[in-house]
Coordinates of C-alpha atoms in Angstrom, one line a residue:
M1 CA 0.0 0.0 0.0
N2 CA 1.4 3.4 -1.0
T3 CA 1.5 6.6 1.0
K4 CA -1.4 8.2 -0.8
K5 CA -3.8 5.3 -0.1
I6 CA -2.7 5.3 3.6
A7 CA -3.4 9.1 3.8
F8 CA -6.8 8.6 2.2
W9 CA -8.0 5.8 4.5
S10 CA -6.6 7.7 7.5
V11 CA -8.9 10.6 6.7
V12 CA -11.8 8.3 6.3
I13 CA -11.1 6.6 9.7
V14 CA -10.9 10.0 11.4
L15 CA -14.2 11.1 10.0
I16 CA -15.9 7.8 11.0
L17 CA -14.5 7.9 14.5
S18 CA -15.5 11.5 15.0
I19 CA -19.1 10.7 14.0
V20 CA -19.4 7.4 15.9
I21 CA -17.9 8.6 19.2
A22 CA -18.8 12.2 18.9
I23 CA -15.3 13.5 19.2
P24 CA -14.1 16.4 17.2
P25 CA -11.9 15.4 14.2
A26 CA -9.0 17.4 15.5
S27 CA -8.9 15.3 18.7
V28 CA -9.1 12.1 16.6
I29 CA -6.2 13.4 14.5
L30 CA -4.2 14.0 17.6
L31 CA -5.0 10.5 19.0
I32 CA -4.2 8.5 15.9
G33 CA -2.6 10.9 13.4
F34 CA 0.7 11.2 15.2
P35 CA 1.4 7.4 15.4
V36 CA 0.4 7.1 11.8
Y37 CA 2.8 9.9 10.8
K38 CA 5.7 8.2 12.7
W39 CA 4.9 4.9 11.0
L40 CA 4.9 6.6 7.6
E41 CA 8.3 8.2 8.4
E42 CA 9.8 4.8 9.4
R43 CA 8.3 3.3 6.3
K44 CA 10.1 5.8 4.2
K45 CA 13.4 5.0 5.8
V46 CA 12.9 1.3 5.3
K47 CA 12.0 1.9 1.6
K48 CA 15.2 4.0 1.3
Y49 CA 17.4 1.3 2.7
E50 CA 15.7 -1.4 0.7
Q51 CA 16.4 0.4 -2.5
K52 CA 20.0 1.2 -1.4
Y53 CA 20.9 -2.4 -0.4
S54 CA 18.5 -4.4 -2.5
E55 CA 21.3 -6.1 -4.4
I56 CA 22.8 -7.7 -1.3
I57 CA 19.7 -8.3 0.9
D58 CA 19.3 -11.7 -0.6
V59 CA 22.6 -13.3 0.6
D60 CA 21.9 -16.8 -0.8
S61 CA 21.1 -15.4 -4.2
A62 CA 24.3 -13.2 -4.2
V63 CA 26.4 -16.3 -3.2
D64 CA 24.9 -18.4 -5.9
T65 CA 25.5 -15.7 -8.5
S66 CA 29.2 -15.3 -7.3
N67 CA 29.8 -19.0 -7.4
T68 CA 28.4 -19.1 -11.0
E69 CA 30.8 -16.3 -12.0
L70 CA 33.7 -18.0 -10.2
D71 CA 33.0 -21.3 -12.0
K72 CA 33.0 -19.4 -15.3
I73 CA 36.3 -17.7 -14.5
N74 CA 37.9 -21.0 -13.4
L75 CA 36.7 -22.6 -16.6
K76 CA 38.3 -19.8 -18.6
I77 CA 41.6 -20.2 -16.6
V78 CA 41.7 -24.0 -17.4
E79 CA 41.0 -23.2 -21.1
L80 CA 43.8 -20.6 -21.1
Q81 CA 46.2 -23.0 -19.4
E82 CA 45.5 -25.7 -21.9
S83 CA 45.8 -23.3 -24.8
Y84 CA 49.1 -22.0 -23.4
K85 CA 50.4 -25.5 -23.0
Q86 CA 49.7 -26.5 -26.6
K87 CA 51.1 -23.2 -27.9
H88 CA 54.2 -23.7 -25.8
I89 CA 54.8 -27.1 -27.3
I90 CA 54.5 -25.5 -30.8
Y91 CA 56.9 -22.7 -29.7
N92 CA 59.5 -25.1 -28.4
D93 CA 59.3 -27.2 -31.6
L94 CA 59.8 -24.0 -33.7
I95 CA 62.7 -22.9 -31.6
D96 CA 64.3 -26.4 -32.0
R97 CA 63.8 -26.2 -35.8
V98 CA 65.2 -22.7 -36.1
A99 CA 68.2 -23.6 -33.9
I100 CA 69.3 -26.2 -36.5
Y101 CA 69.7 -23.4 -39.1
D102 CA 70.6 -20.4 -37.0
E103 CA 74.3 -20.1 -36.1
R104 CA 73.6 -17.2 -33.8
M105 CA 71.5 -19.1 -31.3
N106 CA 72.7 -19.0 -27.8
F107 CA 74.8 -22.2 -27.2
A108 CA 73.7 -22.5 -23.6
E109 CA 71.8 -25.6 -24.7
M110 CA 74.9 -26.9 -26.6
G111 CA 76.0 -30.2 -25.3
M112 CA 79.6 -31.5 -25.3
Y113 CA 80.2 -33.5 -28.5
E114 CA 81.0 -37.1 -28.0
P115 CA 83.5 -38.5 -30.6
H116 CA 82.3 -41.4 -32.7
F117 CA 85.8 -42.3 -34.0
D118 CA 89.2 -42.6 -32.5
F119 CA 92.0 -42.4 -35.0
D120 CA 95.5 -41.4 -34.2
T121 CA 96.1 -39.0 -37.1
S122 CA 94.2 -36.6 -39.3
E123 CA 95.3 -38.7 -42.3
A124 CA 93.3 -41.7 -40.8
Y125 CA 90.2 -39.5 -40.6
R126 CA 90.7 -38.3 -44.1
D127 CA 91.0 -41.8 -45.4
K128 CA 87.9 -42.9 -43.6
I129 CA 86.0 -39.9 -45.2
K130 CA 87.1 -41.2 -48.6
E131 CA 85.8 -44.7 -47.7
I132 CA 82.4 -43.4 -46.6
R133 CA 82.0 -41.3 -49.7
A134 CA 82.9 -44.3 -51.9
K135 CA 80.1 -46.3 -50.2
Q136 CA 77.6 -43.5 -50.8
K137 CA 78.5 -43.4 -54.5
S138 CA 78.2 -47.2 -54.7
M139 CA 74.7 -47.0 -53.2
I140 CA 73.7 -44.3 -55.7
K141 CA 75.1 -46.4 -58.5
E142 CA 73.3 -49.6 -57.3
E143 CA 70.1 -47.6 -56.8
S144 CA 69.8 -48.6 -53.2
A145 CA 70.3 -45.2 -51.6
I146 CA 66.8 -44.0 -52.7
T147 CA 64.2 -46.5 -53.7
C148 CA 60.6 -46.6 -54.9
S149 CA 58.3 -49.4 -53.7
T150 CA 55.6 -49.0 -56.4
A151 CA 55.9 -49.6 -60.2
W152 CA 54.0 -46.5 -61.4
E153 CA 52.3 -46.2 -64.8
V154 CA 51.7 -43.0 -66.8
S155 CA 48.8 -43.1 -69.2
G156 CA 49.0 -46.9 -69.0
S157 CA 52.7 -46.9 -69.8
K158 CA 55.1 -48.5 -67.4
A159 CA 58.1 -47.1 -69.3
E160 CA 56.8 -43.5 -68.8
G161 CA 56.0 -44.4 -65.2
Q162 CA 59.6 -45.5 -64.7
K163 CA 60.9 -42.2 -66.2
M164 CA 58.8 -40.2 -63.8
T165 CA 60.1 -42.3 -60.9
N166 CA 63.7 -41.9 -62.0
R167 CA 63.3 -38.1 -62.2
A168 CA 61.7 -38.0 -58.7
I169 CA 64.6 -40.1 -57.3
R170 CA 67.2 -37.8 -58.9
L171 CA 65.4 -34.7 -57.4
T172 CA 65.2 -36.4 -54.0
A173 CA 68.9 -37.3 -54.1
R174 CA 69.9 -33.8 -55.1
A175 CA 67.8 -32.2 -52.4
F176 CA 69.0 -34.5 -49.6
N177 CA 72.7 -34.4 -50.8
N178 CA 72.7 -30.6 -51.0
E179 CA 71.3 -30.3 -47.5
C180 CA 73.9 -32.8 -46.2
D181 CA 76.8 -31.0 -48.1
A182 CA 75.8 -27.7 -46.5
A183 CA 75.7 -29.2 -43.0
I184 CA 79.1 -30.9 -43.5
A185 CA 80.8 -27.8 -45.0
N186 CA 79.6 -25.7 -42.0
V187 CA 80.1 -28.1 -39.1
S188 CA 82.2 -26.8 -36.3
W189 CA 82.7 -27.3 -32.5
N190 CA 79.7 -25.3 -31.5
N191 CA 77.1 -26.7 -33.9
A192 CA 78.0 -30.4 -34.5
E193 CA 74.9 -31.7 -32.8
R194 CA 72.7 -29.1 -34.6
M195 CA 74.1 -30.2 -37.9
E196 CA 73.3 -33.8 -37.1
K197 CA 69.7 -32.8 -36.4
R198 CA 69.6 -30.8 -39.6
I199 CA 70.5 -33.9 -41.7
Q200 CA 68.0 -36.0 -39.7
R201 CA 65.2 -33.5 -40.2
A202 CA 66.0 -33.2 -43.9
F203 CA 65.8 -37.0 -44.1
E204 CA 62.4 -37.1 -42.4
A205 CA 60.9 -34.1 -44.2
I206 CA 61.9 -35.3 -47.7
N207 CA 60.7 -38.9 -47.0
K208 CA 57.3 -37.5 -45.8
M209 CA 56.9 -35.3 -48.9
N210 CA 57.6 -38.4 -51.0
E211 CA 55.1 -40.7 -49.3
T212 CA 52.5 -40.3 -52.1
N213 CA 55.2 -41.3 -54.6
R214 CA 56.4 -44.2 -52.4
I215 CA 59.9 -42.9 -52.7
Y216 CA 62.2 -43.2 -49.7
I217 CA 65.8 -42.4 -48.7
S218 CA 67.5 -45.5 -47.2
S219 CA 68.3 -45.4 -43.5
Y220 CA 71.7 -46.8 -44.2
Y221 CA 72.4 -44.0 -46.6
L222 CA 71.4 -41.5 -43.9
D223 CA 73.8 -43.3 -41.5
L224 CA 76.6 -42.8 -44.0
K225 CA 75.9 -39.1 -44.3
L226 CA 75.9 -38.7 -40.5
D227 CA 79.2 -40.6 -40.3
E228 CA 80.6 -38.3 -43.0
L229 CA 79.5 -35.3 -40.9
R230 CA 81.1 -36.6 -37.7
L231 CA 84.3 -37.5 -39.5
A232 CA 84.5 -34.1 -41.1
F233 CA 84.2 -32.4 -37.7
E234 CA 86.6 -34.8 -35.9
Y235 CA 89.1 -34.4 -38.8
K236 CA 89.0 -30.6 -38.3
D237 CA 89.4 -31.0 -34.6
K238 CA 92.3 -33.5 -35.0
R239 CA 94.1 -31.1 -37.4
Q240 CA 93.8 -28.3 -34.9
I241 CA 95.3 -30.5 -32.2
E242 CA 98.1 -31.5 -34.5
K243 CA 98.9 -27.9 -35.3
E244 CA 99.1 -27.1 -31.6
D245 CA 101.3 -30.1 -31.0
Q246 CA 103.6 -29.0 -33.8
A247 CA 103.7 -25.4 -32.4
E248 CA 104.7 -26.8 -29.0
L249 CA 107.3 -29.1 -30.6
R250 CA 108.7 -26.1 -32.5
R251 CA 108.9 -24.1 -29.3
Q252 CA 110.7 -26.9 -27.5
E253 CA 113.1 -27.2 -30.5
R254 CA 113.8 -23.5 -30.3
E255 CA 114.6 -23.9 -26.6
E256 CA 116.8 -26.9 -27.4
E257 CA 118.6 -24.7 -30.0
R258 CA 119.0 -21.9 -27.5
L259 CA 120.5 -24.3 -25.0
K260 CA 123.0 -25.6 -27.6
K261 CA 124.0 -22.1 -28.4
E262 CA 124.4 -21.4 -24.6
V263 CA 126.6 -24.5 -24.3
E264 CA 128.8 -23.3 -27.2
R265 CA 129.0 -19.8 -25.8
A266 CA 129.8 -21.1 -22.3
L267 CA 132.5 -23.4 -23.8
A268 CA 134.0 -20.5 -25.8
E269 CA 134.1 -18.3 -22.7
E270 CA 135.6 -21.0 -20.6
T271 CA 138.3 -21.7 -23.3
K272 CA 139.0 -18.0 -23.6
L273 CA 139.5 -17.7 -19.8
E274 CA 141.7 -20.9 -19.7
K275 CA 144.0 -19.5 -22.5
L276 CA 144.2 -16.1 -20.8
L277 CA 145.0 -17.8 -17.4
A278 CA 147.7 -20.0 -19.0
K279 CA 149.2 -17.0 -20.7
I280 CA 149.4 -15.0 -17.4
Q281 CA 150.7 -18.0 -15.6
E282 CA 153.4 -18.4 -18.2
K283 CA 154.3 -14.7 -17.8
A284 CA 154.3 -14.9 -14.0
S285 CA 156.8 -17.8 -14.1
H286 CA 159.4 -15.3 -15.6
S287 CA 158.5 -12.4 -13.4
E288 CA 159.7 -11.1 -10.0
G289 CA 158.9 -8.6 -7.4
S290 CA 155.9 -6.3 -7.7
E291 CA 155.2 -7.5 -11.2
L292 CA 154.9 -11.1 -9.9
E293 CA 152.6 -10.0 -7.1
R294 CA 150.3 -8.2 -9.6
L295 CA 150.2 -11.2 -12.0
Q296 CA 149.4 -13.5 -9.1
A297 CA 146.5 -11.3 -8.0
E298 CA 145.3 -11.4 -11.6
I299 CA 145.7 -15.2 -11.7
T300 CA 143.6 -15.5 -8.5
K301 CA 140.9 -13.3 -10.0
L302 CA 140.8 -15.2 -13.3
G303 CA 140.8 -18.5 -11.4
S304 CA 137.7 -17.5 -9.6
E305 CA 136.0 -16.3 -12.8
L306 CA 137.0 -19.6 -14.5
K307 CA 135.5 -21.6 -11.7
E308 CA 132.2 -19.6 -11.9
M309 CA 132.2 -20.1 -15.7
Q310 CA 132.8 -23.8 -15.3
K311 CA 129.8 -24.0 -12.9
I312 CA 127.6 -22.2 -15.5
N313 CA 129.0 -24.4 -18.2
D314 CA 128.3 -27.6 -16.3
R315 CA 124.7 -26.4 -15.6
V316 CA 124.1 -25.6 -19.3
K317 CA 125.5 -28.9 -20.4
A318 CA 123.3 -30.7 -17.9
M319 CA 120.2 -28.9 -19.0
A320 CA 121.1 -29.6 -22.7
E321 CA 121.7 -33.3 -22.0
Q322 CA 118.9 -33.9 -19.6
T323 CA 115.4 -33.0 -20.7
K324 CA 114.0 -32.9 -17.2
L325 CA 116.1 -30.0 -15.8
G326 CA 114.4 -26.7 -15.9
Y327 CA 112.4 -24.0 -14.1
V328 CA 108.8 -23.9 -13.0
Y329 CA 107.5 -20.4 -12.9
V330 CA 104.4 -18.7 -11.3
I331 CA 103.3 -15.5 -13.0
S332 CA 100.3 -13.2 -13.1
N333 CA 98.9 -10.5 -15.4
I334 CA 96.2 -8.6 -13.5
G335 CA 95.6 -6.1 -16.3
S336 CA 94.9 -8.9 -18.8
F337 CA 93.2 -11.6 -16.8
G338 CA 92.2 -10.0 -13.5
K339 CA 92.8 -10.8 -9.9
D340 CA 93.7 -14.3 -8.6
V341 CA 94.6 -15.7 -12.1
Y342 CA 98.0 -17.3 -12.3
K343 CA 99.9 -19.1 -15.0
I344 CA 101.9 -22.1 -13.8
G345 CA 104.3 -23.2 -16.4
M346 CA 107.8 -24.6 -17.2
T347 CA 110.8 -23.6 -19.2
R348 CA 114.2 -25.1 -19.9
R349 CA 115.9 -21.9 -20.9
L350 CA 119.1 -21.0 -19.2
E351 CA 117.6 -17.5 -18.7
P352 CA 114.1 -18.4 -17.7
M353 CA 113.0 -14.7 -17.6
D354 CA 113.3 -14.7 -21.4
R355 CA 110.3 -17.0 -21.4
V356 CA 108.3 -14.7 -19.1
K357 CA 109.2 -11.7 -21.4
E358 CA 108.1 -13.8 -24.4
L359 CA 104.7 -14.5 -22.9
G360 CA 104.2 -10.8 -22.4
N361 CA 104.5 -9.9 -26.0
A362 CA 101.9 -8.2 -28.2
S363 CA 99.4 -11.0 -27.7
V364 CA 98.5 -9.5 -24.3
P365 CA 98.0 -5.8 -23.4
F366 CA 100.3 -5.8 -20.3
Y367 CA 103.5 -7.6 -19.1
F368 CA 103.5 -10.5 -16.7
D369 CA 104.6 -10.2 -13.1
L370 CA 106.9 -12.9 -11.7
H371 CA 106.0 -14.4 -8.3
A372 CA 108.3 -17.5 -8.3
M373 CA 111.0 -19.1 -10.4
I374 CA 111.8 -22.6 -9.1
F375 CA 114.8 -24.6 -10.5
S376 CA 114.1 -28.3 -10.5
E377 CA 115.9 -31.5 -11.6
D378 CA 112.6 -32.8 -12.7
A379 CA 110.7 -29.7 -13.8
P380 CA 108.0 -31.5 -15.8
A381 CA 107.1 -33.6 -12.8
L382 CA 107.0 -30.6 -10.4
E383 CA 104.9 -28.6 -12.9
A384 CA 102.5 -31.6 -13.3
K385 CA 102.1 -32.0 -9.6
V386 CA 101.2 -28.4 -9.0
Q387 CA 98.8 -28.2 -12.0
R388 CA 97.1 -31.4 -11.0
A389 CA 96.4 -29.9 -7.5
F390 CA 94.4 -27.1 -9.2
A391 CA 93.0 -29.1 -12.1
D392 CA 89.4 -28.1 -11.3
R393 CA 90.4 -24.5 -11.1
R394 CA 91.7 -24.2 -14.7
L395 CA 90.3 -21.3 -16.7
N396 CA 90.2 -23.5 -19.8
L397 CA 88.9 -27.0 -19.0
V398 CA 89.3 -28.2 -22.6
N399 CA 92.8 -27.3 -23.7
Y400 CA 95.4 -28.2 -21.0
R401 CA 98.1 -26.3 -22.8
K402 CA 96.5 -23.1 -21.5
E403 CA 98.1 -23.2 -18.0
Y404 CA 96.0 -20.5 -16.3
F405 CA 94.4 -21.2 -12.9
N406 CA 91.8 -19.2 -10.9
V407 CA 93.6 -19.6 -7.5
T408 CA 95.2 -17.4 -4.9
L409 CA 98.9 -17.0 -4.5
E410 CA 98.6 -18.4 -0.9
E411 CA 97.2 -21.6 -2.3
I412 CA 100.0 -21.9 -4.8
K413 CA 102.6 -21.3 -2.0
E414 CA 101.1 -24.0 0.2
K415 CA 101.2 -26.5 -2.6
I416 CA 104.8 -25.7 -3.8
W417 CA 106.1 -25.6 -0.3
E418 CA 105.0 -29.2 0.1
F419 CA 107.6 -30.2 -2.4
N420 CA 110.2 -27.5 -1.8
P421 CA 109.9 -25.4 1.4
N422 CA 112.8 -23.1 0.4
V423 CA 111.1 -21.5 -2.5
E424 CA 110.8 -17.7 -2.2
F425 CA 107.7 -15.9 -3.5
V426 CA 107.2 -12.3 -4.5
D427 CA 103.8 -11.3 -3.0
D428 CA 103.5 -7.8 -4.5
T429 CA 102.0 -7.4 -7.9
E430 CA 103.8 -4.5 -9.6
A431 CA 101.6 -4.3 -12.7
R432 CA 103.2 -1.0 -13.4
E433 CA 101.7 -0.3 -16.9
F434 CA 98.3 -1.5 -15.8
K435 CA 98.2 0.8 -12.7
E436 CA 99.6 3.7 -14.8
T437 CA 96.8 3.1 -17.3
L438 CA 94.2 3.1 -14.6
A439 CA 95.6 6.4 -13.3
L440 CA 95.5 8.0 -16.8
R441 CA 91.9 6.7 -17.3
H442 CA 90.9 8.3 -14.0
K443 CA 92.5 11.6 -15.0
Q444 CA 90.7 11.5 -18.4
E445 CA 87.4 10.9 -16.7
L446 CA 87.9 13.8 -14.3
T447 CA 88.9 16.0 -17.2
S448 CA 85.8 14.9 -19.1
I449 CA 83.5 15.6 -16.1
N450 CA 85.1 19.0 -15.5
N451 CA 84.6 19.9 -19.2
E452 CA 80.9 19.0 -18.9
I453 CA 80.4 21.3 -15.9
P454 CA 79.8 24.9 -17.3
E455 CA 81.8 27.7 -15.8
E456 CA 78.7 29.9 -15.6
I457 CA 75.0 29.2 -15.5

């Protein structure tokens, strides 16, 4: 019932009561009008709140509605997750396919190549490649590399059908061989596995395209191509190792040649001193007085020099005759390799510092600092013991000729002192040119900053 109707019936009731009980209408209004008025006011407030909170008054209905919406959202989430999962599979497959052809892909996923052959020389690898290629040519000639399982007819002619089949086989051979040749020509240490996959994918893709023609590349022919790829890579790798071995051998030969020259020079100096000493002794035998005293003093001096020269000569001869005599050195180059990186190597040169100077040539930006130079009667063994102790700390875990280790000098000291406690070390790193370079760079930076700051604003 709305407010207008309530007001109408209130007036009617007031009139009836005033007639029935003979009370003036004003008194009736006072008796019942005020309560009615209050009821109407309260009713207005209730209506107001009902309108304002009508959407949440029915809690059960609101909960049911929310649950329905939640179910819809959860269903959408499940659908999105499933869609994402499917698309992620497609994405990974595409990345895998692209990686086979893209040399610029990050090689974080690159695995270590496992050799399939184990020949002693690169010539053996080359001979094996020739053998593999001969087998491939033989299969092509015998028509067993690529075969067709159906005798096709063209317009009812088997001859025309055979011509069509032969053309399709030649096209298949050209497509597959070109793909394999490209992979073999470009195989290297960082893509060997990708090149294998590239050939495998080409084999699968070409065979799939030829399914309707019933033309297939032989699995054995594929294996021969994969073997050729592996041999090509391992041949290149073996050639590189042989080059490094030859370079090391030439270096050793140069050191041997230097030792021989040192022997010749030491012998010449010793002979010269012996002749001079004999000449003075002969002269002294015919002298007297102060002249004899002077000559005897000179004979004593030359004798000492001759003994020292003989010691040097004996050491040079021993080093030339015994391949194990030499020096183990510990050097660093903080400007080139950073802190706590040391080279632990060996040299058989009479002047071992020549080797340190040689290492600091134009191939590195700064000279090396020497921390220890240890003479040993078995230098190769001492070098091997120290290097073995830090094998897991090598900077290069592949090429053991790179004798750089990420260790502290204190660790090196402790290890070497186990074998020879008398070895002295130089703790300070001079790195003069590197430190001067840093100072110059700092000065340039300050100058640049000062130039950027305006004198006036």
